[in-house]
Coordinates of C-alpha atoms in Angstrom, one line a residue:
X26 CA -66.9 -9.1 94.5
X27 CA -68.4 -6.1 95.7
X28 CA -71.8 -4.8 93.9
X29 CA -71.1 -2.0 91.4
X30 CA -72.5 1.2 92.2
X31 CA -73.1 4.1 90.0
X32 CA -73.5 7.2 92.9
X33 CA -70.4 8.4 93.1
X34 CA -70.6 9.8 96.8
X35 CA -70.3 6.7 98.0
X36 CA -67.9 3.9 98.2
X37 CA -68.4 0.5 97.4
X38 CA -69.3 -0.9 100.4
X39 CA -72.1 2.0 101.1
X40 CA -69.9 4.3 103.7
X41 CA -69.8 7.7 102.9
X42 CA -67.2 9.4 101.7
X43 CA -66.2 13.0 101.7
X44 CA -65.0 13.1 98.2
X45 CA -65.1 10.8 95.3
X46 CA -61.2 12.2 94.0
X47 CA -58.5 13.2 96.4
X48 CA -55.8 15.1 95.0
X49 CA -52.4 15.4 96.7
X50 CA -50.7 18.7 95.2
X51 CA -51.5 22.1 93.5
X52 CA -49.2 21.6 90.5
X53 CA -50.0 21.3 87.3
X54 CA -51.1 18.2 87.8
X55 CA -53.0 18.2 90.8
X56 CA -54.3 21.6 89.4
X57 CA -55.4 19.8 85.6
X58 CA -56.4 16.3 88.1
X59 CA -59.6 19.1 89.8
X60 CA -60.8 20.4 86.9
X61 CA -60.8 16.8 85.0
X62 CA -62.7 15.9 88.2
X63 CA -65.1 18.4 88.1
X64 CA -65.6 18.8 84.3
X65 CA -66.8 14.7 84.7
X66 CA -69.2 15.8 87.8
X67 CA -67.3 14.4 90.6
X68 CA -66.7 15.8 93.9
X69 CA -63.0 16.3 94.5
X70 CA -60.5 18.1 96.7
X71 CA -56.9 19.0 96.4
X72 CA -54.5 18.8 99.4
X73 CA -51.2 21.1 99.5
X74 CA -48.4 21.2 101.5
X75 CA -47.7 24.8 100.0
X76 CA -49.5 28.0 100.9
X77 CA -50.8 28.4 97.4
X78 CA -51.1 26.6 94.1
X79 CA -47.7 26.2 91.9
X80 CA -46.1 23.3 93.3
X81 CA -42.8 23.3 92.1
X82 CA -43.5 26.8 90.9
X83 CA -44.7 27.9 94.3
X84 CA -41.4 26.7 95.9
X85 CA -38.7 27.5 93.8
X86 CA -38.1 31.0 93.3
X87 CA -34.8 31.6 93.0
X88 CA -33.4 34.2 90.9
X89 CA -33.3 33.6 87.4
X90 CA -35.5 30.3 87.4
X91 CA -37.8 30.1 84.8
X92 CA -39.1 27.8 82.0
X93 CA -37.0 25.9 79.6
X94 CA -40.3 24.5 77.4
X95 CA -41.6 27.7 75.4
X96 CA -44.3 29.3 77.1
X97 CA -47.1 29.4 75.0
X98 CA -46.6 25.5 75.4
X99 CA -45.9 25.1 79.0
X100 CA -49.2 26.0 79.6
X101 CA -53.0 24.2 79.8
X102 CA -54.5 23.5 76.8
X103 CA -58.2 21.9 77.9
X104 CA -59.7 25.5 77.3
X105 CA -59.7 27.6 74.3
X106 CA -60.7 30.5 75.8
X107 CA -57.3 30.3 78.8
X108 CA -55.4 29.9 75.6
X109 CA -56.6 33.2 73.7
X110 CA -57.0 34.8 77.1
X111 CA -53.3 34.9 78.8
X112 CA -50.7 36.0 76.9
X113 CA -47.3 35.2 78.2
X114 CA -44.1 37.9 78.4
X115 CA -41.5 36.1 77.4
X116 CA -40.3 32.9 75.3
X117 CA -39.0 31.3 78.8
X118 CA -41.1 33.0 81.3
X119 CA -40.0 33.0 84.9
X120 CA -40.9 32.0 88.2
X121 CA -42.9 34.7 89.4
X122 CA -45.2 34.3 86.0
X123 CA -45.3 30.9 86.1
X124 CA -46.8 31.2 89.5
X125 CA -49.6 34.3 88.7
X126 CA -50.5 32.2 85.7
X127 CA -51.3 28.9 88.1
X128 CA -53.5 31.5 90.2
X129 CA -55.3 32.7 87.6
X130 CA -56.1 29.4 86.1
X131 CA -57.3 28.5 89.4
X132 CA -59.7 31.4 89.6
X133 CA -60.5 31.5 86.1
X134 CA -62.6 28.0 86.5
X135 CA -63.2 28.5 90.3
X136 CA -61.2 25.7 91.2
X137 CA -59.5 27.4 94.8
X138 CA -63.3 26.7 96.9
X139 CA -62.1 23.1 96.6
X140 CA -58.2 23.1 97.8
X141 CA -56.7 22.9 101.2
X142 CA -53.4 24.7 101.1
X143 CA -51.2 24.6 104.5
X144 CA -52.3 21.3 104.4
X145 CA -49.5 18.0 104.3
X146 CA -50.3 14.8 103.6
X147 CA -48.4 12.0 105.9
X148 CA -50.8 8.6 105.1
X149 CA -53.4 7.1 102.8
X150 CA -54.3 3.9 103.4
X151 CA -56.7 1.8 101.7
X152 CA -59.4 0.5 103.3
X153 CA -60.1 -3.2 102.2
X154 CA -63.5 -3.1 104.1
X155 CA -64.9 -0.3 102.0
X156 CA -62.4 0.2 99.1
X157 CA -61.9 3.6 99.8
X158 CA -58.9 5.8 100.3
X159 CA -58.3 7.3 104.0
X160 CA -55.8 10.1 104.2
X161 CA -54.6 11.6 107.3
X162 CA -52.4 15.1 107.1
X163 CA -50.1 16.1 109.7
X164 CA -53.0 18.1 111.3
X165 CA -54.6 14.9 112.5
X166 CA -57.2 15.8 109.9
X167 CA -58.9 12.7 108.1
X168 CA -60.4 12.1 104.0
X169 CA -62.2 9.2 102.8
X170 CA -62.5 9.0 98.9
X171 CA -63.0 6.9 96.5
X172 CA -59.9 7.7 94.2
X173 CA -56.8 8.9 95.3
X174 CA -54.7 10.8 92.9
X175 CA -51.3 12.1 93.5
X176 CA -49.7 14.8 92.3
X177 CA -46.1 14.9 94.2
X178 CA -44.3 15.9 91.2
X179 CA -41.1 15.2 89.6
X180 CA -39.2 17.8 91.3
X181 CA -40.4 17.8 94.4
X182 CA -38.5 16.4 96.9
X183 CA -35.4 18.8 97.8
X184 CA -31.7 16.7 98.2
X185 CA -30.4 18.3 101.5
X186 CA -26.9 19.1 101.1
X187 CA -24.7 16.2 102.5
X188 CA -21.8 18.1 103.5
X189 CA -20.8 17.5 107.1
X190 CA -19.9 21.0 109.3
X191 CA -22.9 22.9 107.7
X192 CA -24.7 23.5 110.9
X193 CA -21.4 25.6 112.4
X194 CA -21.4 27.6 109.4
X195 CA -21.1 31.2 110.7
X196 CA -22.5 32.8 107.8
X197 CA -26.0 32.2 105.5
X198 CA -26.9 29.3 103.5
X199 CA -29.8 28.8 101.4
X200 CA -31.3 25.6 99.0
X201 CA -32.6 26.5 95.6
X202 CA -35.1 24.2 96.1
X203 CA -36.8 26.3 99.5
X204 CA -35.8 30.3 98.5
X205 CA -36.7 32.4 100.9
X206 CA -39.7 34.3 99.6
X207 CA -37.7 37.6 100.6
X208 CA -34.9 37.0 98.7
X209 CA -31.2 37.0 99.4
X210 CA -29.1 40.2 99.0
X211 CA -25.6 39.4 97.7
X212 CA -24.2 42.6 97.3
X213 CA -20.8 42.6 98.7
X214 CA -20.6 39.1 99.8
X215 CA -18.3 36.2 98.7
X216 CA -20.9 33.2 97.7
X217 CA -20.3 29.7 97.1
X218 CA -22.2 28.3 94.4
X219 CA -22.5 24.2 94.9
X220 CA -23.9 22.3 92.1
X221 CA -24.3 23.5 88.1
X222 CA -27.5 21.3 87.2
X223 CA -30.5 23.4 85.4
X224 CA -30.4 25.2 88.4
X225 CA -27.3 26.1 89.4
X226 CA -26.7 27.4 85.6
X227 CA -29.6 29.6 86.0
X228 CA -28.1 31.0 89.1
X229 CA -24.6 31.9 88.0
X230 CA -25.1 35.0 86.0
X231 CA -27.8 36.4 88.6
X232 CA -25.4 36.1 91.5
X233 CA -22.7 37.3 89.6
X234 CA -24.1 40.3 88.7
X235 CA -24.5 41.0 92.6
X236 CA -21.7 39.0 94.5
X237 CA -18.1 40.3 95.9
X238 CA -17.2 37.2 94.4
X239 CA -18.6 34.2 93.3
X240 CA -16.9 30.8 93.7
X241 CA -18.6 27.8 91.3
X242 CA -18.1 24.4 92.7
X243 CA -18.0 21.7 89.7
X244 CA -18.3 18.1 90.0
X245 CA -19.3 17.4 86.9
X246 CA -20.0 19.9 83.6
X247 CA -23.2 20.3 81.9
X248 CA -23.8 20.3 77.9
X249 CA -25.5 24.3 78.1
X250 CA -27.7 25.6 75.4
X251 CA -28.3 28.9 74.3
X252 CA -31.5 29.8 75.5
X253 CA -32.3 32.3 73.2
X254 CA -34.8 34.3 75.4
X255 CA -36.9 37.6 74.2
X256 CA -39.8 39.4 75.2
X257 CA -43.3 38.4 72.9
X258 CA -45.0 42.0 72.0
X259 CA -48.8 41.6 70.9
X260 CA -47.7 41.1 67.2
X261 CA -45.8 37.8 68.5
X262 CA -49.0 36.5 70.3
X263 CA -51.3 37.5 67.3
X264 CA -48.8 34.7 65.3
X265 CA -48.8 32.1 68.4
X266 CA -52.2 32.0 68.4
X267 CA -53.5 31.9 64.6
X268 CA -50.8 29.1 64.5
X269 CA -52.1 27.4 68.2
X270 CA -53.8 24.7 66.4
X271 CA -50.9 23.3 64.6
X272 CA -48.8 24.1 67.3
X273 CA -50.3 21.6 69.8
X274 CA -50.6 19.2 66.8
X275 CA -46.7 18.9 67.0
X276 CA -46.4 18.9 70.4
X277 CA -48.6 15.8 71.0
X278 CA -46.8 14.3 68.1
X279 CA -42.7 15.2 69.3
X280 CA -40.8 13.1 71.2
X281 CA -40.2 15.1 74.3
X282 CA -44.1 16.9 73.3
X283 CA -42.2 20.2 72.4
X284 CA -43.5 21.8 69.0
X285 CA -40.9 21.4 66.9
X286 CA -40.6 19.5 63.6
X287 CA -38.4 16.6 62.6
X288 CA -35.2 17.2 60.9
X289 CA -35.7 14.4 58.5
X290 CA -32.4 13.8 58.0
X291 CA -29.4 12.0 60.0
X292 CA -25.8 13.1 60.5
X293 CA -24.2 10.9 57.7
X294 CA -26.5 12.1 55.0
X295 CA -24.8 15.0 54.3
X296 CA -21.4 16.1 53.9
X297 CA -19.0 17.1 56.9
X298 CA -19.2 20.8 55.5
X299 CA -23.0 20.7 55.2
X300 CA -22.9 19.0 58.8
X301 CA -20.9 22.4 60.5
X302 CA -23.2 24.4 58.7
X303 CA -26.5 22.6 59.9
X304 CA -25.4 22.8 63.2
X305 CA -24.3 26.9 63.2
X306 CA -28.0 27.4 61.7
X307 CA -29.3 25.1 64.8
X308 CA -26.8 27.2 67.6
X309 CA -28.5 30.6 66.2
X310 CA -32.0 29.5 66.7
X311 CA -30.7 28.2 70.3
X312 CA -33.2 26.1 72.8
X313 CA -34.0 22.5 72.0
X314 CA -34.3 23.0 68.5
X315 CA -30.9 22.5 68.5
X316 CA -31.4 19.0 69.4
X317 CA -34.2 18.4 67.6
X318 CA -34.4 19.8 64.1
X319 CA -30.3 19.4 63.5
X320 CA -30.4 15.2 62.9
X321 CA -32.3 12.6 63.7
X322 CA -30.0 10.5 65.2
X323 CA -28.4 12.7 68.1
X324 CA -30.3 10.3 70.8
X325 CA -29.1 7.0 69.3
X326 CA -26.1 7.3 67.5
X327 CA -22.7 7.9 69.1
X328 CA -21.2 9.3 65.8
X329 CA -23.8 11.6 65.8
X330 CA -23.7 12.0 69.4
X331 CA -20.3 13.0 69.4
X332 CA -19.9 14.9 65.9
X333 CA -22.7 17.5 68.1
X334 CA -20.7 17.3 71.5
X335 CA -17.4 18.6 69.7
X336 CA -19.4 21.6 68.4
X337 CA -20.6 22.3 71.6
X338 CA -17.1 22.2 73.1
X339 CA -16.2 24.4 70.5
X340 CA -18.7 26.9 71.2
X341 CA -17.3 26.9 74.8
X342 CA -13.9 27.6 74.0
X343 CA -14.9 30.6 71.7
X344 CA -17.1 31.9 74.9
X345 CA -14.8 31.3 77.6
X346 CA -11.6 32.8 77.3
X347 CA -9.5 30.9 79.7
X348 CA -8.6 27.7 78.6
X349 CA -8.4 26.3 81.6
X350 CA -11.7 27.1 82.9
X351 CA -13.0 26.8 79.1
X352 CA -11.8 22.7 79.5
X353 CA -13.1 22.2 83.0
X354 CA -16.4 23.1 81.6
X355 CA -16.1 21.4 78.0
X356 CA -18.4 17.5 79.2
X357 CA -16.5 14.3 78.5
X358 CA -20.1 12.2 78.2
X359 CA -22.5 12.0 75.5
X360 CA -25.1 15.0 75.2
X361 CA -28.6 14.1 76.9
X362 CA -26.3 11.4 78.9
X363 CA -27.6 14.1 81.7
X364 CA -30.6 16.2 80.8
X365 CA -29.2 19.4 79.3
X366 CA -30.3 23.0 80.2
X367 CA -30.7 26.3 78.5
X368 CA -28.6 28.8 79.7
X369 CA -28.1 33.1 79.4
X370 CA -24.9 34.5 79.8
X371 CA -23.5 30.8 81.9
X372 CA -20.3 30.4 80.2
X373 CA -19.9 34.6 79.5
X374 CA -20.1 34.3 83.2
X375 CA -16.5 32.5 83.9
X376 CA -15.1 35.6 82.0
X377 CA -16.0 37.9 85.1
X378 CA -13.1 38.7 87.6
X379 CA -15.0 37.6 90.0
X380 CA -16.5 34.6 89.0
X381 CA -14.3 31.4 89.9
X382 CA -14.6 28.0 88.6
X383 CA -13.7 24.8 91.1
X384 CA -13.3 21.2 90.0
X385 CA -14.3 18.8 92.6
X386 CA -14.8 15.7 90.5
X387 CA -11.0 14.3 91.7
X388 CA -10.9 16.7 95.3
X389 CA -14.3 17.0 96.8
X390 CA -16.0 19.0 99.3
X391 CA -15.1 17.6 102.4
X392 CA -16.8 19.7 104.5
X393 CA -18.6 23.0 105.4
X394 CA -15.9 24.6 108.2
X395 CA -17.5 27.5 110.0
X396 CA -16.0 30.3 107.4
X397 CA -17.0 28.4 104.4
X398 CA -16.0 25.4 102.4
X399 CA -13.2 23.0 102.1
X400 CA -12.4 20.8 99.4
X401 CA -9.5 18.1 99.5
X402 CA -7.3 20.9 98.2
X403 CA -8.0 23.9 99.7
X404 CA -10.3 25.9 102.2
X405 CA -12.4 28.5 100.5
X406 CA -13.7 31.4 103.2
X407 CA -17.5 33.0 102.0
X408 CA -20.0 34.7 103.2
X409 CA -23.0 33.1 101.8
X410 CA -23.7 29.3 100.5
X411 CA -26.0 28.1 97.9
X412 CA -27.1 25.0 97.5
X413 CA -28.3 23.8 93.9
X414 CA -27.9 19.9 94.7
X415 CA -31.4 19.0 93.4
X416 CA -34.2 16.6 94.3
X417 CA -34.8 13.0 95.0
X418 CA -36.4 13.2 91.6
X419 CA -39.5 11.2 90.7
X420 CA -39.7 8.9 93.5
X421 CA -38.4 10.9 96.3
X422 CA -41.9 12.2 97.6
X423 CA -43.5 8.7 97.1
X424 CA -41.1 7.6 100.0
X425 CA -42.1 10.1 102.2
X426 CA -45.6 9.8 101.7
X427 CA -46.5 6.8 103.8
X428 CA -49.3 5.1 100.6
X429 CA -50.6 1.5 101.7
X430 CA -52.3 -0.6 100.1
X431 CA -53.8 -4.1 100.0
X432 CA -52.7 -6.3 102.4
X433 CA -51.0 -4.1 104.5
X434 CA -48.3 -3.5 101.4
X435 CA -46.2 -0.1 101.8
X436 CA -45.5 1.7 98.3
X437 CA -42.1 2.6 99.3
X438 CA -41.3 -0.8 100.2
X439 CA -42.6 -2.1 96.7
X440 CA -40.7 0.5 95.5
X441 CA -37.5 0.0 96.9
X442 CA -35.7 -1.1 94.0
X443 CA -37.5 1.2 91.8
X444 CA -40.5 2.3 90.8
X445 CA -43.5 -0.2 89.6
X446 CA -46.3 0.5 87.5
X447 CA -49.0 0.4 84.4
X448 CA -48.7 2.9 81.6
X449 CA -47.2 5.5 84.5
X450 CA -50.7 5.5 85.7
X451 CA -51.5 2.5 88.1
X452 CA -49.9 0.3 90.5
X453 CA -50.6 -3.4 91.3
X454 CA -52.0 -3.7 94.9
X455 CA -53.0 -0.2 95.2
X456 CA -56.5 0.0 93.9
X457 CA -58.0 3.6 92.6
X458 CA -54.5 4.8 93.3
X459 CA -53.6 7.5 90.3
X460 CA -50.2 8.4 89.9
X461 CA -49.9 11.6 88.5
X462 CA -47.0 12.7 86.6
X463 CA -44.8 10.3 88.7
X464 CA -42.1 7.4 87.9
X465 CA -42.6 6.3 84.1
X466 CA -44.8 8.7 82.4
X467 CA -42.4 10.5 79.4
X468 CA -39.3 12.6 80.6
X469 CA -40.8 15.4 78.0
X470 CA -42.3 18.6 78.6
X471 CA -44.5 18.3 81.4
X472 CA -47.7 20.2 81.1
X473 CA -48.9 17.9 77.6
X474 CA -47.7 15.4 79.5
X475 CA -50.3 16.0 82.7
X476 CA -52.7 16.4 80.3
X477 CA -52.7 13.5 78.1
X478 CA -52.7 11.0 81.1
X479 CA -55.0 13.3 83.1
X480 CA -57.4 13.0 80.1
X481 CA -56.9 9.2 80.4
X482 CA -57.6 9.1 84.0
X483 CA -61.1 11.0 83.4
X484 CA -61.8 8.4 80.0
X485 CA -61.4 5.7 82.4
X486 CA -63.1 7.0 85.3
X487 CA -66.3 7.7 83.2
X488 CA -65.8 4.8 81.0
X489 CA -66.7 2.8 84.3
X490 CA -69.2 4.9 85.5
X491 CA -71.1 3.7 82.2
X492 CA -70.2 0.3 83.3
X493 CA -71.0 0.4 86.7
X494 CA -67.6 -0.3 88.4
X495 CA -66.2 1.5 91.6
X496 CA -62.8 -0.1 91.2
X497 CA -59.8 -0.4 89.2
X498 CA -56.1 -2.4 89.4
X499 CA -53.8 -3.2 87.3
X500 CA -52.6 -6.6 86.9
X501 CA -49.4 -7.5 88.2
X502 CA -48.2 -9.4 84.8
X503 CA -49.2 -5.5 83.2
X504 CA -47.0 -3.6 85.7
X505 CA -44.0 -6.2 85.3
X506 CA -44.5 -6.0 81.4
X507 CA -44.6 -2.3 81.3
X508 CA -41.8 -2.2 84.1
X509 CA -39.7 -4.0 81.7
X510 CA -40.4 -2.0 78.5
X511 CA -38.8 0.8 80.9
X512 CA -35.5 -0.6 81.0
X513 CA -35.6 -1.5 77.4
X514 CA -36.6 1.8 75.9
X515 CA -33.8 3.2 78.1
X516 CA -30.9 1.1 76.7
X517 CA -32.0 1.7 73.0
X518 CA -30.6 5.4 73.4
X519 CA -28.2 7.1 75.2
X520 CA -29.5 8.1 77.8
X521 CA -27.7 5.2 79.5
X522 CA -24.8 6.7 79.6
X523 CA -26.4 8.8 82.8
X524 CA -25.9 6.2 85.0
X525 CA -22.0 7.4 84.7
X526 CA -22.7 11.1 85.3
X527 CA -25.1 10.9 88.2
X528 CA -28.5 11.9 85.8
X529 CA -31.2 12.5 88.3
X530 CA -33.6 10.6 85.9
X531 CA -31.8 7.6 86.7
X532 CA -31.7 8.1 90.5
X533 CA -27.9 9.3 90.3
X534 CA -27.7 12.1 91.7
X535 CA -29.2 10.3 95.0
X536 CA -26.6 8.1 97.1
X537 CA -27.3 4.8 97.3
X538 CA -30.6 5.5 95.1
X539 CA -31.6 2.2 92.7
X540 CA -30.1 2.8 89.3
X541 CA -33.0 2.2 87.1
X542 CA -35.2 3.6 84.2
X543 CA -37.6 6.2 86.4
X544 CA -39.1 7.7 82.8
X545 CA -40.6 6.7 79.8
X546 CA -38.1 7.2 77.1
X547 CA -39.9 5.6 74.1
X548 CA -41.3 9.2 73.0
X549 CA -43.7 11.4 74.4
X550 CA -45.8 10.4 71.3
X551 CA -46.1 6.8 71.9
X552 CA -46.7 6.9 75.1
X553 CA -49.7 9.2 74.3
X554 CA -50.8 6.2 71.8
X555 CA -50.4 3.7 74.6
X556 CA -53.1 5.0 76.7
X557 CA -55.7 5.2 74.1
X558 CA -55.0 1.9 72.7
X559 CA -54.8 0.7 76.4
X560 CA -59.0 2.0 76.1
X561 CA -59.5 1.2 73.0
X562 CA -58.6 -2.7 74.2
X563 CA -60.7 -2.0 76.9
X564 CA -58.2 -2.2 79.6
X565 CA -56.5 -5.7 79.2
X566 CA -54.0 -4.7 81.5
X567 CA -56.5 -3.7 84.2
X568 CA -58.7 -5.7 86.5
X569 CA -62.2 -3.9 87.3
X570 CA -64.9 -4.4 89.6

């Protein structure tokens, strides 16, 4: 056992090291992870791949992506003064103020003198000699720390379209997921659309607005809510923030940490007529309050489940006014089987003349031919491709990012039929190893989520400062028991049912991906419980030293 040490610069063997925290990304969680850090007196640095902070932010900035949390809630909340400070434009801001608000969080608390941007990450390997962290980026460049935390994200790692033929294409293709900070100029131009995730649905109306024509290629249909967007004047923001107080007292209290209140009530309590008019109230108010302040049982009950889908359909066939097109977009699975969006003007869209819908879920993309695409059915000649297939969510990065641990073990090899860990937090045979915001933390709004385990991470961190430990592991019965409550939390709703619609929370989306629980799906409120009573029990699932 090595001799506890309470200097923090260095390790536990006595080498120096050049920070006690290493961060790996400038999202919000590598972003919250630094100040944390700093705010507990320990030296840190953040590495990014990026050329600035934002992360996912930073990278995709296609037209029309924005938030789908409200934005006085997808935002920090460890500072008072950054909430009464910044006030936000919109209910679902977009890309380009997601990103200035990451900057000026970043300068607000002087956090920028201790990031590395341009900077990639290929290794970190524990040292057993020392028990420190040694990271090597793709520069050749070396970090020893104490701690390593990363922060890869959940949507991260870009799917490159599969599609045979693309590298003949004579025209232009793009990825959603790596925009071109320049834009793209559709005027004129016949564009194939290829994927209608969060998005692709975000997409539609912007390119539509510009294209010659725009061809949408379906494989399967998305449940679409009304977003409801609308600019917030200073009267709006004088409201937001004389009610901020209760307003992150329901968010760390929601299931999915989203301030909304329960609807204290499930379907079969009231009568069919009172149902239809619950649920016209909900579709006026739009967003997820839809979900979440209609009934109770939406998540868990297939009556329920269903009763809400046929409304939805309904609403489609009002919007879209062929009824061809209107079925082709009308989902056959249970709503939050995939994770559903908000969308403006999606399904007014497919009433464009030159908007096309294509079903591929029976004749699929074959190939890219050099004048566009071809399905089983047809060729379709374009101009322009985008691709809106999504990420290797969760894990993806983890597998790219060559982590070892003790004994030589590989993370992506201990991941390889799925992810592995304590509380979302930990992982057995990685010591010091934080996982940030990775597999098993709550599939909820993700700012409240970063913060509530980021706060964790510095309780624990100072908690053995005071007790004059340098390491921490969990135990591998605590990672196989929390592992398992995964799988189980999963199967009590229906969020199952993704495994037949290729969910990306589930690995679907990814060929020959595990099929497993990658979130936390026991409430964003529990889980927030777990960690402090995992504290307050004084770590039983933890081994320290």
């Amino acid at each position: 056992m090595s001799t506890p040490s309470n200097t923090p610069s260095s390790d536990a063997g006595g080498s120096a090291v050049d920070v006690d925290v290493l961060i790996v990304g400038a999202g919000f969680a590598g972003i919250r992870t630094l100040y944390e850090t700093r705010r507990l007196g320990l030296t840190a640095r953040v590495l990014e791949t990026g050329g600035d902070v934002g992360g996912t932010w930073y990278w995709n900035r296609y037209p029309g992506a924005r938030t789908d949390s409200e934005s006085w809630v997808y935002a920090f909340c460890f500072s008072q003064e950054l909430l009464d400070e910044w006030s936000w434009s919109e209910r679902y801001p977009g890309q380009p103020e997601v990103e200035r608000y990451l900057r000026h969080v970043v300068d607000r608390f002087d956090l920028r003198k201790d990031m590395r941007f341009d900077t990639h990450v290929v290794s970190a390997v524990f040292d057993e000699a020392t028990g420190t962290w040694v990271v090597t980026t793709g520069a050749g460049e070396t970090y020893r720390a104490t701690y390593l935390a990363t922060g890869l994200g959940h949507s991260s790692f870009p799917y490159r379209p599969p599609f045979p033929g693309l590298d003949g294409f004579r025209g232009e293709w793009h990825q959603s997921a790596r925009w071109p900070r320049e834009g793209v100029d559709f005027r004129g131009k016949r564009v194939a659309l290829i994927g209608t995730g969060a998005t692709g649905i975000q997409l539609v109306p912007e390119i539509a607005a510009q294209a010659e024509h725009l061809t949408v290629f379906q494989r399967t249909p998305n449940w679409v809510l009304p977003a409801r967007n609308h600019a917030l004047d200073e009267e709006a923001w004088r409201g937001i923030r004389a009610e901020y107080d209760t307003i992150w007292q329901k968010v760390f209290a929601q299931n999915f940490a989203l301030p909304y209140d329960s609807a204290h009530r499930v379907a079969k309590d009231v009568s069919p007529q009172e149902q239809q008019e619950i649920l016209e109230r909900g579709y006026r108010i739009g967003h997820f309050q839809f979900l979440f302040e209609t009934f109770d049982d939406v998540l868990v009950d297939e009556t329920t489940n269903e009763l809400v889908c046929e409304f939805l359909r309904g609403k489609i066939r009002e919007t879209v006014k062929d009824p061809v097109t209107a079925e082709l977009l009308c989902p056959r699975y249970p709503l939050l089987a995939k994770r559903p969006p908000l969308g403006t003007l999606y399904y007014e869209s497919f009433n464009r003349d030159n908007v096309s819908l294509v079903d591929v879920s029976r004749k699929p993309i074959v190939d890219v031919t050099p004048d566009g695409v071809r399905t089983a059915e047809a060729d379709y000649p374009v101009d322009v491709i985008v691709f809106a297939t999504g990420f290797d969510a969760v894990t993806g990065s983890y597998h790219t990012l060559d982590i070892v641990g003790r004994d030589g073990a590989h993370l992506r090899d201990k991941w390889q039929d799925g992810p592995r860990t304590n509380l979302g937090a930990m992982v057995d045979g990685f010591p010091n190893l934080f996982v940030v915001d990775g597999p098993h933390v709550p599939f909820a709004n993700i700012p409240a989520v970063v913060d509530r385990e980021v706060r964790w991470i510095g309780r624990t961190l100072a908690q053995m400062r005071e007790d004059r430990y340098t390491v921490i592991e969990p135990t591998a019965e605590a990672v196989d028991k929390w592992t398992d409550l995964m799988a189980e939390l999963l199967q009590g709703t229906l969020l199952a049912k993704g495994a037949d619609v290729h969910a990306w929370f589930l690995g679907g989306n990814i060929p020959g991906k595990p099929i497993v629980a990658m979130n936390y799906h026991g409430g964003a409120n529990n889980y927030f419980a777990a960690l402090d009573a995992e504290i307050d029990a004084d770590y039983p699932g933890f081994t320290r030293r």
